[in-house]
């Protein structure tokens, strides 16, 4: 284990406080007079009534800009926009790893993916990528406590519909991780139409668009469990590639629309391809939006809306021509030439990144009479925060030995606590299409990205003046910025040390140079 005294270079640095909000409830029991006992029981019953159902809607690859409520007039998402008016939008919500499996592991456990041996997306059936073969045995350790397990123990009936991508073996099955039932697919993907799904333990070839099929299973779940406390995770496949087909009404707005795209003047950008991809991508987003409307309507029909906490978010963001790339944290160049100039020992067509468009996620939270309607909160909220937040909303607790990296942000969402921190930390070790070791810290104004595997690939951005992250200032001669870079470097080290990051060896090797 690494100890802080091993790094003398920090001894001269100003200590940096890293606050961790620990939320919990303490319950006292004992002998009570009859009247007092009756009061306690009445209060407990009232608390049980106010404890909400939970509907956690999770899209795949949805960018923070891919929603009308975020200010994008080319994203036709009336139901997401309506939900934002009914609840609170979190424009600074982010994921701690901008790729599928580690982000989902963080959601489930409130731990960083690298702590759990899940650095990158789990490759179970796509063949060999880069230097790494298939990973059929890799998955989320069933001995780890998850938030569905905590809620299940508290009396919730839990269900997962849709994508899992945290292991395909039976020991990694969602029902081993706190879900009472599972209808979906264990691997990282399925087709956008006529998917093969696992339904009640059996493989079924469904007919129809995948987003629509998953929604119908979600509606069935709501109908069957309307009279008891439930927590439903609805994990859509969309808007992950392949984006098409979608329903005609989802594609129609983009058929003849000349889309405005980001960074059209980026050198050698394949504008034609970006526009085509953008139209298909936003059509897929619209397919989710249409189905979101059906789900929310069913809550209304069943009289469940007022006592259901709805969280709408995504596993990570997406780029579509931004800074010359498309995709997420494992980005690809989208230029007229087949590949970009090779650099930093990376494959020529790859651009591993920690851009905000990869890290940030569209997020809306609705809980009538608890969370202010038509509100916006600028706090940084991560995927690691949902575990303690959902547990707090359910008025229960995780096991004492469970490590929780995230914060309970329920007091912030309900207005009982002021604006939370604006800083955010993320980590991504790519190992399939490219090999990199990125660690990132931002205070909202500036951002430092370190790559501990590829020398010369560090990045530093002034987000306040350059929100598009177009100018890398890592080699700045500005003394003020150099101080900030050094301070952020220390913060990253503190984070790595606190979580026993596997890249600590590379960190120390860099400092010796």
Tab-separated table of C-alpha atoms in Angstrom:
chain	number	residue	atom	x	y	z
A	1	UNK	CA	0.000	0.000	0.000
A	2	UNK	CA	1.255	3.465	-0.840
A	3	UNK	CA	1.745	5.884	2.032
A	4	UNK	CA	1.618	9.654	1.815
A	5	UNK	CA	5.093	10.058	3.305
A	6	UNK	CA	6.560	8.297	0.270
A	7	UNK	CA	6.116	11.391	-1.840
A	8	UNK	CA	8.341	14.083	-0.460
A	9	UNK	CA	7.456	16.391	-3.311
A	10	UNK	CA	4.068	16.931	-1.680
A	11	UNK	CA	5.556	17.795	1.691
A	12	UNK	CA	6.278	21.333	0.537
A	13	UNK	CA	2.847	21.702	-1.035
A	14	UNK	CA	-0.101	23.300	0.557
A	15	UNK	CA	-2.463	20.602	1.843
A	16	UNK	CA	-5.522	20.273	-0.240
A	17	UNK	CA	-8.766	19.450	1.496
A	18	UNK	CA	-10.849	16.844	-0.218
A	19	UNK	CA	-14.212	16.794	1.456
A	20	UNK	CA	-16.359	13.734	1.502
A	21	UNK	CA	-19.942	14.115	2.553
A	22	UNK	CA	-21.017	11.141	4.626
A	23	UNK	CA	-24.751	10.855	4.936
A	24	UNK	CA	-26.555	8.532	7.240
A	25	UNK	CA	-29.491	8.039	9.550
A	26	UNK	CA	-29.337	6.883	13.175
A	27	UNK	CA	-32.314	5.049	14.642
A	28	UNK	CA	-32.748	4.685	18.409
A	29	UNK	CA	-34.864	1.873	19.809
A	30	UNK	CA	-35.836	0.838	23.300
A	31	UNK	CA	-38.709	0.683	25.756
A	32	UNK	CA	-41.258	3.447	25.226
A	33	UNK	CA	-44.430	4.406	27.069
A	34	UNK	CA	-47.534	3.273	25.182
A	35	UNK	CA	-48.439	6.775	23.987
A	36	UNK	CA	-44.905	7.509	22.882
A	37	UNK	CA	-44.661	4.120	21.190
A	38	UNK	CA	-47.873	4.838	19.310
A	39	UNK	CA	-46.439	8.169	18.218
A	40	UNK	CA	-43.268	6.487	17.004
A	41	UNK	CA	-45.304	3.923	15.073
A	42	UNK	CA	-47.458	6.634	13.526
A	43	UNK	CA	-44.405	8.586	12.462
A	44	UNK	CA	-42.868	5.434	11.010
A	45	UNK	CA	-46.049	4.753	9.058
A	46	UNK	CA	-46.098	8.315	7.752
A	47	UNK	CA	-42.450	8.008	6.754
A	48	UNK	CA	-43.204	4.758	4.915
A	49	UNK	CA	-45.975	6.473	2.997
A	50	UNK	CA	-43.664	9.341	2.012
A	51	UNK	CA	-40.861	7.012	0.957
A	52	UNK	CA	-41.052	7.137	-2.829
A	53	UNK	CA	-41.131	4.614	-5.570
A	54	UNK	CA	-38.043	4.999	-7.730
A	55	UNK	CA	-37.865	5.052	-11.515
A	56	UNK	CA	-34.278	5.310	-12.750
A	57	UNK	CA	-34.149	5.866	-16.509
A	58	UNK	CA	-30.693	5.395	-18.007
A	59	UNK	CA	-29.909	6.067	-21.650
A	60	UNK	CA	-26.761	4.925	-23.453
A	61	UNK	CA	-24.369	7.431	-25.076
A	62	UNK	CA	-26.631	10.459	-24.676
A	63	UNK	CA	-24.649	13.690	-24.853
A	64	UNK	CA	-25.311	16.603	-22.486
A	65	UNK	CA	-26.276	18.683	-25.538
A	66	UNK	CA	-28.717	16.075	-26.918
A	67	UNK	CA	-31.820	17.493	-25.289
A	68	UNK	CA	-33.973	20.491	-26.092
A	69	UNK	CA	-34.042	21.583	-22.453
A	70	UNK	CA	-30.253	21.957	-22.613
A	71	UNK	CA	-30.680	24.689	-25.226
A	72	UNK	CA	-30.345	22.610	-28.391
A	73	UNK	CA	-33.098	23.644	-30.803
A	74	UNK	CA	-32.208	20.714	-33.082
A	75	UNK	CA	-32.936	18.126	-30.389
A	76	UNK	CA	-36.683	17.552	-30.595
A	77	UNK	CA	-37.316	16.088	-27.159
A	78	UNK	CA	-40.693	17.368	-25.892
A	79	UNK	CA	-40.994	14.773	-23.140
A	80	UNK	CA	-37.514	15.345	-21.739
A	81	UNK	CA	-38.241	19.070	-21.875
A	82	UNK	CA	-41.560	18.567	-20.076
A	83	UNK	CA	-39.863	16.480	-17.406
A	84	UNK	CA	-37.309	19.268	-16.919
A	85	UNK	CA	-40.150	21.755	-16.359
A	86	UNK	CA	-41.705	19.416	-13.822
A	87	UNK	CA	-38.440	18.806	-11.989
A	88	UNK	CA	-34.827	19.889	-11.666
A	89	UNK	CA	-32.202	19.856	-14.397
A	90	UNK	CA	-28.562	19.245	-13.463
A	91	UNK	CA	-26.364	20.627	-16.278
A	92	UNK	CA	-23.148	19.775	-14.413
A	93	UNK	CA	-23.969	16.116	-13.822
A	94	UNK	CA	-21.140	13.875	-14.958
A	95	UNK	CA	-19.771	10.360	-14.997
A	96	UNK	CA	-16.489	9.314	-13.431
A	97	UNK	CA	-15.556	7.241	-16.509
A	98	UNK	CA	-16.796	8.190	-19.994
A	99	UNK	CA	-17.466	4.669	-21.234
A	100	UNK	CA	-20.099	2.068	-20.510
A	101	UNK	CA	-19.103	-0.662	-18.030
A	102	UNK	CA	-17.037	1.317	-15.501
A	103	UNK	CA	-19.672	4.042	-15.466
A	104	UNK	CA	-22.386	1.473	-14.773
A	105	UNK	CA	-20.251	-0.177	-12.104
A	106	UNK	CA	-19.915	3.232	-10.457
A	107	UNK	CA	-23.672	3.743	-10.577
A	108	UNK	CA	-24.309	0.389	-8.922
A	109	UNK	CA	-21.615	0.522	-6.220
A	110	UNK	CA	-20.527	4.164	-5.760
A	111	UNK	CA	-16.964	3.059	-6.503
A	112	UNK	CA	-14.560	3.906	-9.328
A	113	UNK	CA	-14.449	1.218	-11.990
A	114	UNK	CA	-10.691	0.750	-11.640
A	115	UNK	CA	-11.210	-0.157	-7.968
A	116	UNK	CA	-13.338	-3.082	-9.120
A	117	UNK	CA	-11.122	-4.289	-11.960
A	118	UNK	CA	-13.426	-2.722	-14.561
A	119	UNK	CA	-11.262	-0.125	-16.319
A	120	UNK	CA	-12.932	-0.125	-19.725
A	121	UNK	CA	-16.050	-1.510	-21.368
A	122	UNK	CA	-16.341	-5.262	-20.876
A	123	UNK	CA	-15.661	-7.013	-24.177
A	124	UNK	CA	-17.617	-10.259	-24.082
A	125	UNK	CA	-18.375	-10.958	-27.725
A	126	UNK	CA	-16.873	-8.411	-30.130
A	127	UNK	CA	-13.635	-10.270	-30.861
A	128	UNK	CA	-10.154	-8.981	-30.177
A	129	UNK	CA	-9.648	-5.230	-29.841
A	130	UNK	CA	-6.122	-3.869	-29.639
A	131	UNK	CA	-4.032	-5.882	-27.237
A	132	UNK	CA	-6.907	-7.388	-25.271
A	133	UNK	CA	-8.939	-10.507	-26.096
A	134	UNK	CA	-12.477	-11.379	-25.051
A	135	UNK	CA	-13.369	-11.016	-21.355
A	136	UNK	CA	-16.134	-13.586	-20.848
A	137	UNK	CA	-15.477	-13.968	-17.116
A	138	UNK	CA	-15.178	-10.281	-16.214
A	139	UNK	CA	-18.029	-8.661	-14.329
A	140	UNK	CA	-19.195	-6.855	-11.221
A	141	UNK	CA	-18.161	-8.751	-8.097
A	142	UNK	CA	-21.381	-10.202	-6.616
A	143	UNK	CA	-19.935	-9.745	-3.118
A	144	UNK	CA	-20.086	-5.967	-3.522
A	145	UNK	CA	-23.177	-4.279	-2.153
A	146	UNK	CA	-25.253	-2.374	-4.696
A	147	UNK	CA	-27.973	0.183	-4.176
A	148	UNK	CA	-30.703	-2.198	-5.464
A	149	UNK	CA	-29.591	-4.682	-2.789
A	150	UNK	CA	-29.959	-2.045	-0.096
A	151	UNK	CA	-33.428	-1.088	-1.316
A	152	UNK	CA	-34.428	-4.714	-1.721
A	153	UNK	CA	-33.460	-5.315	1.901
A	154	UNK	CA	-35.605	-2.322	2.878
A	155	UNK	CA	-38.676	-3.906	1.287
A	156	UNK	CA	-38.561	-2.552	-2.254
A	157	UNK	CA	-39.389	-4.775	-5.190
A	158	UNK	CA	-36.593	-4.114	-7.672
A	159	UNK	CA	-36.376	-4.635	-11.397
A	160	UNK	CA	-33.946	-4.041	-14.249
A	161	UNK	CA	-35.193	-3.743	-17.807
A	162	UNK	CA	-32.665	-3.306	-20.604
A	163	UNK	CA	-28.892	-3.149	-20.665
A	164	UNK	CA	-26.645	-4.627	-17.952
A	165	UNK	CA	-23.056	-4.845	-19.367
A	166	UNK	CA	-21.517	-5.834	-16.046
A	167	UNK	CA	-20.850	-9.478	-16.801
A	168	UNK	CA	-22.553	-12.242	-18.763
A	169	UNK	CA	-21.966	-15.212	-16.450
A	170	UNK	CA	-24.626	-16.399	-14.030
A	171	UNK	CA	-22.601	-15.235	-11.031
A	172	UNK	CA	-22.716	-11.713	-12.458
A	173	UNK	CA	-26.427	-11.849	-13.248
A	174	UNK	CA	-28.485	-8.799	-12.235
A	175	UNK	CA	-30.559	-10.961	-9.889
A	176	UNK	CA	-27.321	-11.642	-7.990
A	177	UNK	CA	-26.845	-7.878	-7.607
A	178	UNK	CA	-30.104	-6.852	-5.974
A	179	UNK	CA	-32.668	-6.994	-8.750
A	180	UNK	CA	-35.764	-9.077	-8.044
A	181	UNK	CA	-36.344	-9.508	-11.755
A	182	UNK	CA	-34.474	-8.880	-14.995
A	183	UNK	CA	-35.712	-8.527	-18.544
A	184	UNK	CA	-33.062	-7.343	-20.971
A	185	UNK	CA	-29.597	-8.199	-22.232
A	186	UNK	CA	-26.509	-8.950	-20.170
A	187	UNK	CA	-23.898	-7.958	-22.767
A	188	UNK	CA	-22.979	-4.534	-24.071
A	189	UNK	CA	-25.419	-4.329	-26.933
A	190	UNK	CA	-28.213	-5.673	-29.046
A	191	UNK	CA	-29.844	-4.659	-32.297
A	192	UNK	CA	-32.035	-1.540	-32.515
A	193	UNK	CA	-34.846	-3.726	-33.861
A	194	UNK	CA	-36.107	-7.256	-33.139
A	195	UNK	CA	-33.703	-7.784	-30.224
A	196	UNK	CA	-32.862	-11.034	-28.495
A	197	UNK	CA	-33.651	-10.486	-24.836
A	198	UNK	CA	-33.550	-12.537	-21.681
A	199	UNK	CA	-37.111	-12.616	-20.381
A	200	UNK	CA	-37.708	-14.363	-17.057
A	201	UNK	CA	-34.544	-16.383	-17.569
A	202	UNK	CA	-35.280	-17.449	-21.156
A	203	UNK	CA	-33.938	-16.057	-24.431
A	204	UNK	CA	-36.741	-14.532	-26.480
A	205	UNK	CA	-36.566	-13.051	-29.970
A	206	UNK	CA	-38.734	-9.958	-29.699
A	207	UNK	CA	-40.440	-8.200	-32.577
A	208	UNK	CA	-40.320	-4.440	-32.844
A	209	UNK	CA	-38.014	-1.539	-32.151
A	210	UNK	CA	-35.851	-2.226	-29.123
A	211	UNK	CA	-36.692	1.047	-27.360
A	212	UNK	CA	-40.397	0.316	-27.782
A	213	UNK	CA	-40.049	-3.273	-26.575
A	214	UNK	CA	-38.193	-2.233	-23.419
A	215	UNK	CA	-40.817	0.411	-22.713
A	216	UNK	CA	-43.622	-2.134	-22.908
A	217	UNK	CA	-41.839	-4.317	-20.378
A	218	UNK	CA	-41.432	-1.276	-18.144
A	219	UNK	CA	-45.142	-0.483	-18.386
A	220	UNK	CA	-45.902	-4.111	-17.537
A	221	UNK	CA	-43.644	-3.821	-14.484
A	222	UNK	CA	-45.466	-0.689	-13.319
A	223	UNK	CA	-48.865	-2.306	-13.779
A	224	UNK	CA	-47.870	-5.412	-11.846
A	225	UNK	CA	-46.208	-3.571	-8.967
A	226	UNK	CA	-48.365	-0.475	-8.570
A	227	UNK	CA	-49.558	-1.558	-5.123
A	228	UNK	CA	-46.137	-2.006	-3.518
A	229	UNK	CA	-42.916	-0.069	-3.187
A	230	UNK	CA	-40.761	-0.552	-6.257
A	231	UNK	CA	-37.474	0.582	-7.711
A	232	UNK	CA	-37.301	0.131	-11.473
A	233	UNK	CA	-34.120	0.622	-13.479
A	234	UNK	CA	-34.969	1.155	-17.150
A	235	UNK	CA	-31.728	1.051	-19.132
A	236	UNK	CA	-32.320	1.911	-22.773
A	237	UNK	CA	-29.973	0.790	-25.527
A	238	UNK	CA	-30.498	4.030	-27.475
A	239	UNK	CA	-28.930	6.299	-28.567
A	240	UNK	CA	-25.998	3.877	-28.858
A	241	UNK	CA	-24.867	2.941	-32.373
A	242	UNK	CA	-26.386	1.593	-34.580
A	243	UNK	CA	-28.866	4.426	-34.432
A	244	UNK	CA	-31.268	3.217	-37.123
A	245	UNK	CA	-33.903	2.030	-37.631
A	246	UNK	CA	-36.229	4.126	-35.537
A	247	UNK	CA	-39.946	4.779	-35.895
A	248	UNK	CA	-40.856	7.026	-38.867
A	249	UNK	CA	-42.094	9.767	-36.533
A	250	UNK	CA	-38.731	9.807	-34.746
A	251	UNK	CA	-36.747	10.182	-37.957
A	252	UNK	CA	-39.130	12.534	-39.780
A	253	UNK	CA	-37.878	15.863	-38.321
A	254	UNK	CA	-34.380	15.152	-39.605
A	255	UNK	CA	-35.172	13.888	-43.085
A	256	UNK	CA	-34.701	17.201	-44.874
A	257	UNK	CA	-33.084	19.267	-42.142
A	258	UNK	CA	-29.702	20.841	-42.862
A	259	UNK	CA	-28.260	20.435	-39.396
A	260	UNK	CA	-25.936	22.922	-37.797
A	261	UNK	CA	-22.929	21.036	-36.464
A	262	UNK	CA	-20.237	21.949	-33.929
A	263	UNK	CA	-16.753	22.910	-35.097
A	264	UNK	CA	-17.588	22.899	-38.851
A	265	UNK	CA	-14.266	24.644	-39.526
A	266	UNK	CA	-12.190	22.036	-37.735
A	267	UNK	CA	-9.286	21.182	-40.092
A	268	UNK	CA	-10.186	18.388	-42.497
A	269	UNK	CA	-13.471	17.614	-40.712
A	270	UNK	CA	-15.758	15.291	-42.665
A	271	UNK	CA	-18.739	17.624	-42.488
A	272	UNK	CA	-20.982	15.450	-44.648
A	273	UNK	CA	-20.461	12.423	-42.423
A	274	UNK	CA	-20.916	14.460	-39.241
A	275	UNK	CA	-24.271	15.761	-40.495
A	276	UNK	CA	-25.446	12.265	-41.418
A	277	UNK	CA	-24.354	10.826	-38.097
A	278	UNK	CA	-25.931	13.729	-36.222
A	279	UNK	CA	-29.298	13.228	-37.926
A	280	UNK	CA	-29.308	9.503	-37.164
A	281	UNK	CA	-28.129	10.078	-33.604
A	282	UNK	CA	-30.766	12.692	-32.803
A	283	UNK	CA	-33.424	10.449	-34.357
A	284	UNK	CA	-32.384	7.763	-31.886
A	285	UNK	CA	-32.532	10.275	-29.025
A	286	UNK	CA	-36.041	11.179	-30.162
A	287	UNK	CA	-37.032	7.502	-30.007
A	288	UNK	CA	-36.086	7.495	-26.335
A	289	UNK	CA	-38.016	10.711	-25.803
A	290	UNK	CA	-41.189	9.285	-27.323
A	291	UNK	CA	-40.952	6.258	-25.056
A	292	UNK	CA	-40.195	8.419	-22.034
A	293	UNK	CA	-43.535	10.081	-22.643
A	294	UNK	CA	-45.290	6.700	-22.555
A	295	UNK	CA	-43.634	5.757	-19.266
A	296	UNK	CA	-44.493	9.045	-17.581
A	297	UNK	CA	-48.056	8.834	-18.876
A	298	UNK	CA	-48.404	5.387	-17.332
A	299	UNK	CA	-47.261	6.733	-13.966
A	300	UNK	CA	-50.027	9.335	-14.263
A	301	UNK	CA	-52.608	6.734	-15.277
A	302	UNK	CA	-51.754	4.570	-12.269
A	303	UNK	CA	-51.762	7.532	-9.885
A	304	UNK	CA	-48.096	6.990	-9.054
A	305	UNK	CA	-46.495	10.206	-10.266
A	306	UNK	CA	-46.750	12.179	-7.036
A	307	UNK	CA	-44.897	9.567	-5.012
A	308	UNK	CA	-42.339	8.406	-7.561
A	309	UNK	CA	-38.818	9.796	-7.672
A	310	UNK	CA	-37.876	9.883	-11.352
A	311	UNK	CA	-34.229	10.194	-12.352
A	312	UNK	CA	-33.399	10.543	-16.028
A	313	UNK	CA	-29.725	10.408	-16.969
A	314	UNK	CA	-27.154	8.632	-19.156
A	315	UNK	CA	-24.095	6.460	-18.643
A	316	UNK	CA	-21.814	9.040	-20.307
A	317	UNK	CA	-21.813	11.754	-22.937
A	318	UNK	CA	-20.934	11.865	-26.613
A	319	UNK	CA	-19.087	13.888	-29.252
A	320	UNK	CA	-20.363	14.498	-32.751
A	321	UNK	CA	-17.699	16.419	-34.624
A	322	UNK	CA	-16.662	18.308	-31.494
A	323	UNK	CA	-12.900	18.872	-31.640
A	324	UNK	CA	-12.775	16.688	-34.746
A	325	UNK	CA	-14.011	13.476	-33.113
A	326	UNK	CA	-17.110	11.402	-32.623
A	327	UNK	CA	-17.907	8.839	-29.933
A	328	UNK	CA	-17.246	9.069	-26.190
A	329	UNK	CA	-14.118	8.795	-24.018
A	330	UNK	CA	-12.669	6.302	-26.485
A	331	UNK	CA	-13.210	8.779	-29.306
A	332	UNK	CA	-12.498	8.366	-33.019
A	333	UNK	CA	-11.370	11.059	-35.409
A	334	UNK	CA	-14.026	11.962	-37.986
A	335	UNK	CA	-11.920	13.574	-40.696
A	336	UNK	CA	-11.946	13.405	-44.482
A	337	UNK	CA	-8.733	11.445	-44.479
A	338	UNK	CA	-9.127	7.918	-43.180
A	339	UNK	CA	-6.909	8.592	-40.184
A	340	UNK	CA	-5.282	11.499	-38.416
A	341	UNK	CA	-1.554	11.864	-37.975
A	342	UNK	CA	-0.283	9.194	-35.602
A	343	UNK	CA	1.024	10.500	-32.283
A	344	UNK	CA	1.663	9.468	-28.680
A	345	UNK	CA	1.911	5.765	-29.585
A	346	UNK	CA	-1.864	5.633	-30.119
A	347	UNK	CA	-3.593	4.099	-33.147
A	348	UNK	CA	-3.879	6.826	-35.738
A	349	UNK	CA	-7.677	6.920	-35.804
A	350	UNK	CA	-8.148	7.030	-32.018
A	351	UNK	CA	-8.554	10.035	-29.717
A	352	UNK	CA	-8.951	8.982	-26.071
A	353	UNK	CA	-10.318	12.031	-24.282
A	354	UNK	CA	-11.834	13.545	-21.180
A	355	UNK	CA	-13.773	16.302	-22.904
A	356	UNK	CA	-16.824	17.593	-21.055
A	357	UNK	CA	-18.987	16.324	-23.909
A	358	UNK	CA	-17.771	12.816	-23.026
A	359	UNK	CA	-17.970	13.199	-19.258
A	360	UNK	CA	-21.114	15.238	-18.685
A	361	UNK	CA	-24.563	13.674	-18.969
A	362	UNK	CA	-28.091	15.053	-19.409
A	363	UNK	CA	-29.802	14.703	-16.039
A	364	UNK	CA	-33.277	15.541	-14.748
A	365	UNK	CA	-34.748	14.675	-11.348
A	366	UNK	CA	-38.469	14.880	-10.532
A	367	UNK	CA	-40.127	14.315	-7.175
A	368	UNK	CA	-43.325	16.369	-6.837
A	369	UNK	CA	-43.568	18.515	-3.690
A	370	UNK	CA	-40.019	17.548	-2.734
A	371	UNK	CA	-37.883	18.891	-5.591
A	372	UNK	CA	-38.652	22.325	-7.015
A	373	UNK	CA	-40.285	22.239	-10.431
A	374	UNK	CA	-38.740	24.039	-13.403
A	375	UNK	CA	-35.465	24.498	-11.547
A	376	UNK	CA	-31.794	24.229	-12.462
A	377	UNK	CA	-29.043	23.270	-10.019
A	378	UNK	CA	-25.422	23.873	-11.007
A	379	UNK	CA	-23.917	21.472	-8.472
A	380	UNK	CA	-21.567	18.783	-9.719
A	381	UNK	CA	-23.374	15.466	-9.316
A	382	UNK	CA	-21.696	12.223	-10.357
A	383	UNK	CA	-22.870	8.709	-11.086
A	384	UNK	CA	-21.280	7.711	-7.762
A	385	UNK	CA	-23.724	9.973	-5.931
A	386	UNK	CA	-26.866	8.094	-6.940
A	387	UNK	CA	-26.214	5.131	-4.616
A	388	UNK	CA	-26.192	7.163	-1.364
A	389	UNK	CA	-28.882	9.508	-2.674
A	390	UNK	CA	-31.336	6.742	-3.551
A	391	UNK	CA	-30.633	4.969	-0.280
A	392	UNK	CA	-31.364	8.203	1.603
A	393	UNK	CA	-34.565	8.768	-0.376
A	394	UNK	CA	-35.668	5.261	0.606
A	395	UNK	CA	-34.948	6.112	4.255
A	396	UNK	CA	-32.542	3.235	4.702
A	397	UNK	CA	-28.805	2.619	4.968
A	398	UNK	CA	-26.061	0.676	3.254
A	399	UNK	CA	-24.153	-1.888	5.269
A	400	UNK	CA	-21.577	-0.372	7.584
A	401	UNK	CA	-18.669	-2.042	5.786
A	402	UNK	CA	-19.717	-0.804	2.338
A	403	UNK	CA	-17.341	1.769	0.865
A	404	UNK	CA	-19.223	4.741	-0.568
A	405	UNK	CA	-17.251	7.197	-2.703
A	406	UNK	CA	-20.189	9.361	-3.693
A	407	UNK	CA	-22.228	11.905	-1.756
A	408	UNK	CA	-25.855	11.959	-0.744
A	409	UNK	CA	-27.078	14.932	-2.774
A	410	UNK	CA	-30.725	14.617	-1.741
A	411	UNK	CA	-30.474	17.657	0.588
A	412	UNK	CA	-29.153	19.685	-2.347
A	413	UNK	CA	-31.899	18.474	-4.675
A	414	UNK	CA	-34.648	19.207	-2.139
A	415	UNK	CA	-33.310	22.655	-1.294
A	416	UNK	CA	-32.321	21.825	2.275
A	417	UNK	CA	-28.681	22.478	1.511
A	418	UNK	CA	-26.999	25.162	-0.552
A	419	UNK	CA	-25.150	24.654	-3.826
A	420	UNK	CA	-22.740	21.771	-3.609
A	421	UNK	CA	-19.221	21.634	-5.045
A	422	UNK	CA	-18.488	22.538	-8.659
A	423	UNK	CA	-15.417	20.303	-8.950
A	424	UNK	CA	-15.305	16.900	-10.601
A	425	UNK	CA	-12.867	14.018	-10.962
A	426	UNK	CA	-12.824	11.269	-13.563
A	427	UNK	CA	-10.603	8.364	-14.573
A	428	UNK	CA	-10.396	6.246	-17.699
A	429	UNK	CA	-7.824	3.599	-18.568
A	430	UNK	CA	-8.530	2.587	-22.159
A	431	UNK	CA	-7.413	-0.908	-23.132
A	432	UNK	CA	-9.264	-1.964	-26.281
A	433	UNK	CA	-9.015	0.272	-29.335
A	434	UNK	CA	-6.185	2.224	-27.678
A	435	UNK	CA	-4.056	2.085	-24.546
A	436	UNK	CA	-4.075	5.142	-22.289
A	437	UNK	CA	-4.258	6.030	-18.607
A	438	UNK	CA	-6.220	9.245	-18.166
A	439	UNK	CA	-6.987	10.945	-14.856
A	440	UNK	CA	-8.796	14.281	-14.815
A	441	UNK	CA	-9.674	16.962	-12.278
A	442	UNK	CA	-11.611	20.189	-12.765
A	443	UNK	CA	-12.849	22.896	-10.421
A	444	UNK	CA	-15.341	24.095	-13.026
A	445	UNK	CA	-13.084	26.914	-14.196
A	446	UNK	CA	-9.989	24.921	-15.205
A	447	UNK	CA	-9.386	21.292	-16.142
A	448	UNK	CA	-6.252	19.150	-16.000
A	449	UNK	CA	-6.039	15.824	-17.844
A	450	UNK	CA	-3.075	13.539	-17.176
A	451	UNK	CA	-2.194	10.496	-19.274
A	452	UNK	CA	0.154	8.341	-17.210
A	453	UNK	CA	0.758	5.872	-20.030
A	454	UNK	CA	1.385	8.129	-23.036
A	455	UNK	CA	4.073	10.746	-22.474
A	456	UNK	CA	3.337	14.195	-23.842
A	457	UNK	CA	-0.447	13.812	-23.917
A	458	UNK	CA	-1.381	15.901	-20.874
A	459	UNK	CA	-3.980	18.633	-21.337
A	460	UNK	CA	-5.016	21.778	-19.468
A	461	UNK	CA	-8.016	23.924	-20.368
A	462	UNK	CA	-9.412	27.243	-19.214
A	463	UNK	CA	-13.069	26.233	-19.286
A	464	UNK	CA	-14.244	29.681	-18.271
A	465	UNK	CA	-12.823	31.242	-21.432
A	466	UNK	CA	-12.660	28.131	-23.605
A	467	UNK	CA	-15.671	25.909	-22.812
A	468	UNK	CA	-15.170	24.001	-26.077
A	469	UNK	CA	-11.715	22.874	-24.873
A	470	UNK	CA	-10.102	23.867	-28.136
A	471	UNK	CA	-6.820	25.294	-26.773
A	472	UNK	CA	-4.512	23.077	-24.727
A	473	UNK	CA	-2.574	25.280	-22.281
A	474	UNK	CA	-0.456	22.541	-20.715
A	475	UNK	CA	2.793	24.196	-21.854
A	476	UNK	CA	1.798	27.655	-20.670
A	477	UNK	CA	4.402	30.080	-19.345
A	478	UNK	CA	1.775	31.908	-17.299
A	479	UNK	CA	2.891	31.621	-13.631
A	480	UNK	CA	-0.683	31.742	-12.355
A	481	UNK	CA	-1.735	28.857	-14.578
A	482	UNK	CA	1.382	26.876	-13.696
A	483	UNK	CA	0.425	27.117	-10.020
A	484	UNK	CA	-3.060	25.831	-10.831
A	485	UNK	CA	-1.654	22.951	-12.878
A	486	UNK	CA	0.611	21.920	-9.991
A	487	UNK	CA	-2.247	22.175	-7.502
A	488	UNK	CA	-4.551	20.092	-9.688
A	489	UNK	CA	-1.768	17.540	-10.096
A	490	UNK	CA	-1.681	17.228	-6.300
A	491	UNK	CA	-5.461	16.793	-6.142
A	492	UNK	CA	-5.300	14.004	-8.709
A	493	UNK	CA	-2.605	12.300	-6.649
A	494	UNK	CA	-4.733	12.564	-3.492
A	495	UNK	CA	-7.648	10.964	-5.333
A	496	UNK	CA	-5.461	8.196	-6.711
A	497	UNK	CA	-3.951	7.525	-3.304
A	498	UNK	CA	-7.308	7.429	-1.523
A	499	UNK	CA	-8.583	4.772	-3.919
A	500	UNK	CA	-5.304	2.843	-4.364
A	501	UNK	CA	-5.396	3.579	-8.072
A	502	UNK	CA	-3.543	0.927	-10.139
A	503	UNK	CA	-1.786	3.762	-11.993
A	504	UNK	CA	0.064	4.985	-8.894
A	505	UNK	CA	3.224	3.257	-10.127
A	506	UNK	CA	3.089	5.329	-13.303
A	507	UNK	CA	2.457	8.448	-11.227
A	508	UNK	CA	5.616	7.913	-9.172
A	509	UNK	CA	7.622	7.008	-12.257
A	510	UNK	CA	6.659	10.330	-13.828
A	511	UNK	CA	7.681	12.273	-10.723
A	512	UNK	CA	11.134	10.678	-10.719
A	513	UNK	CA	11.894	12.037	-14.188
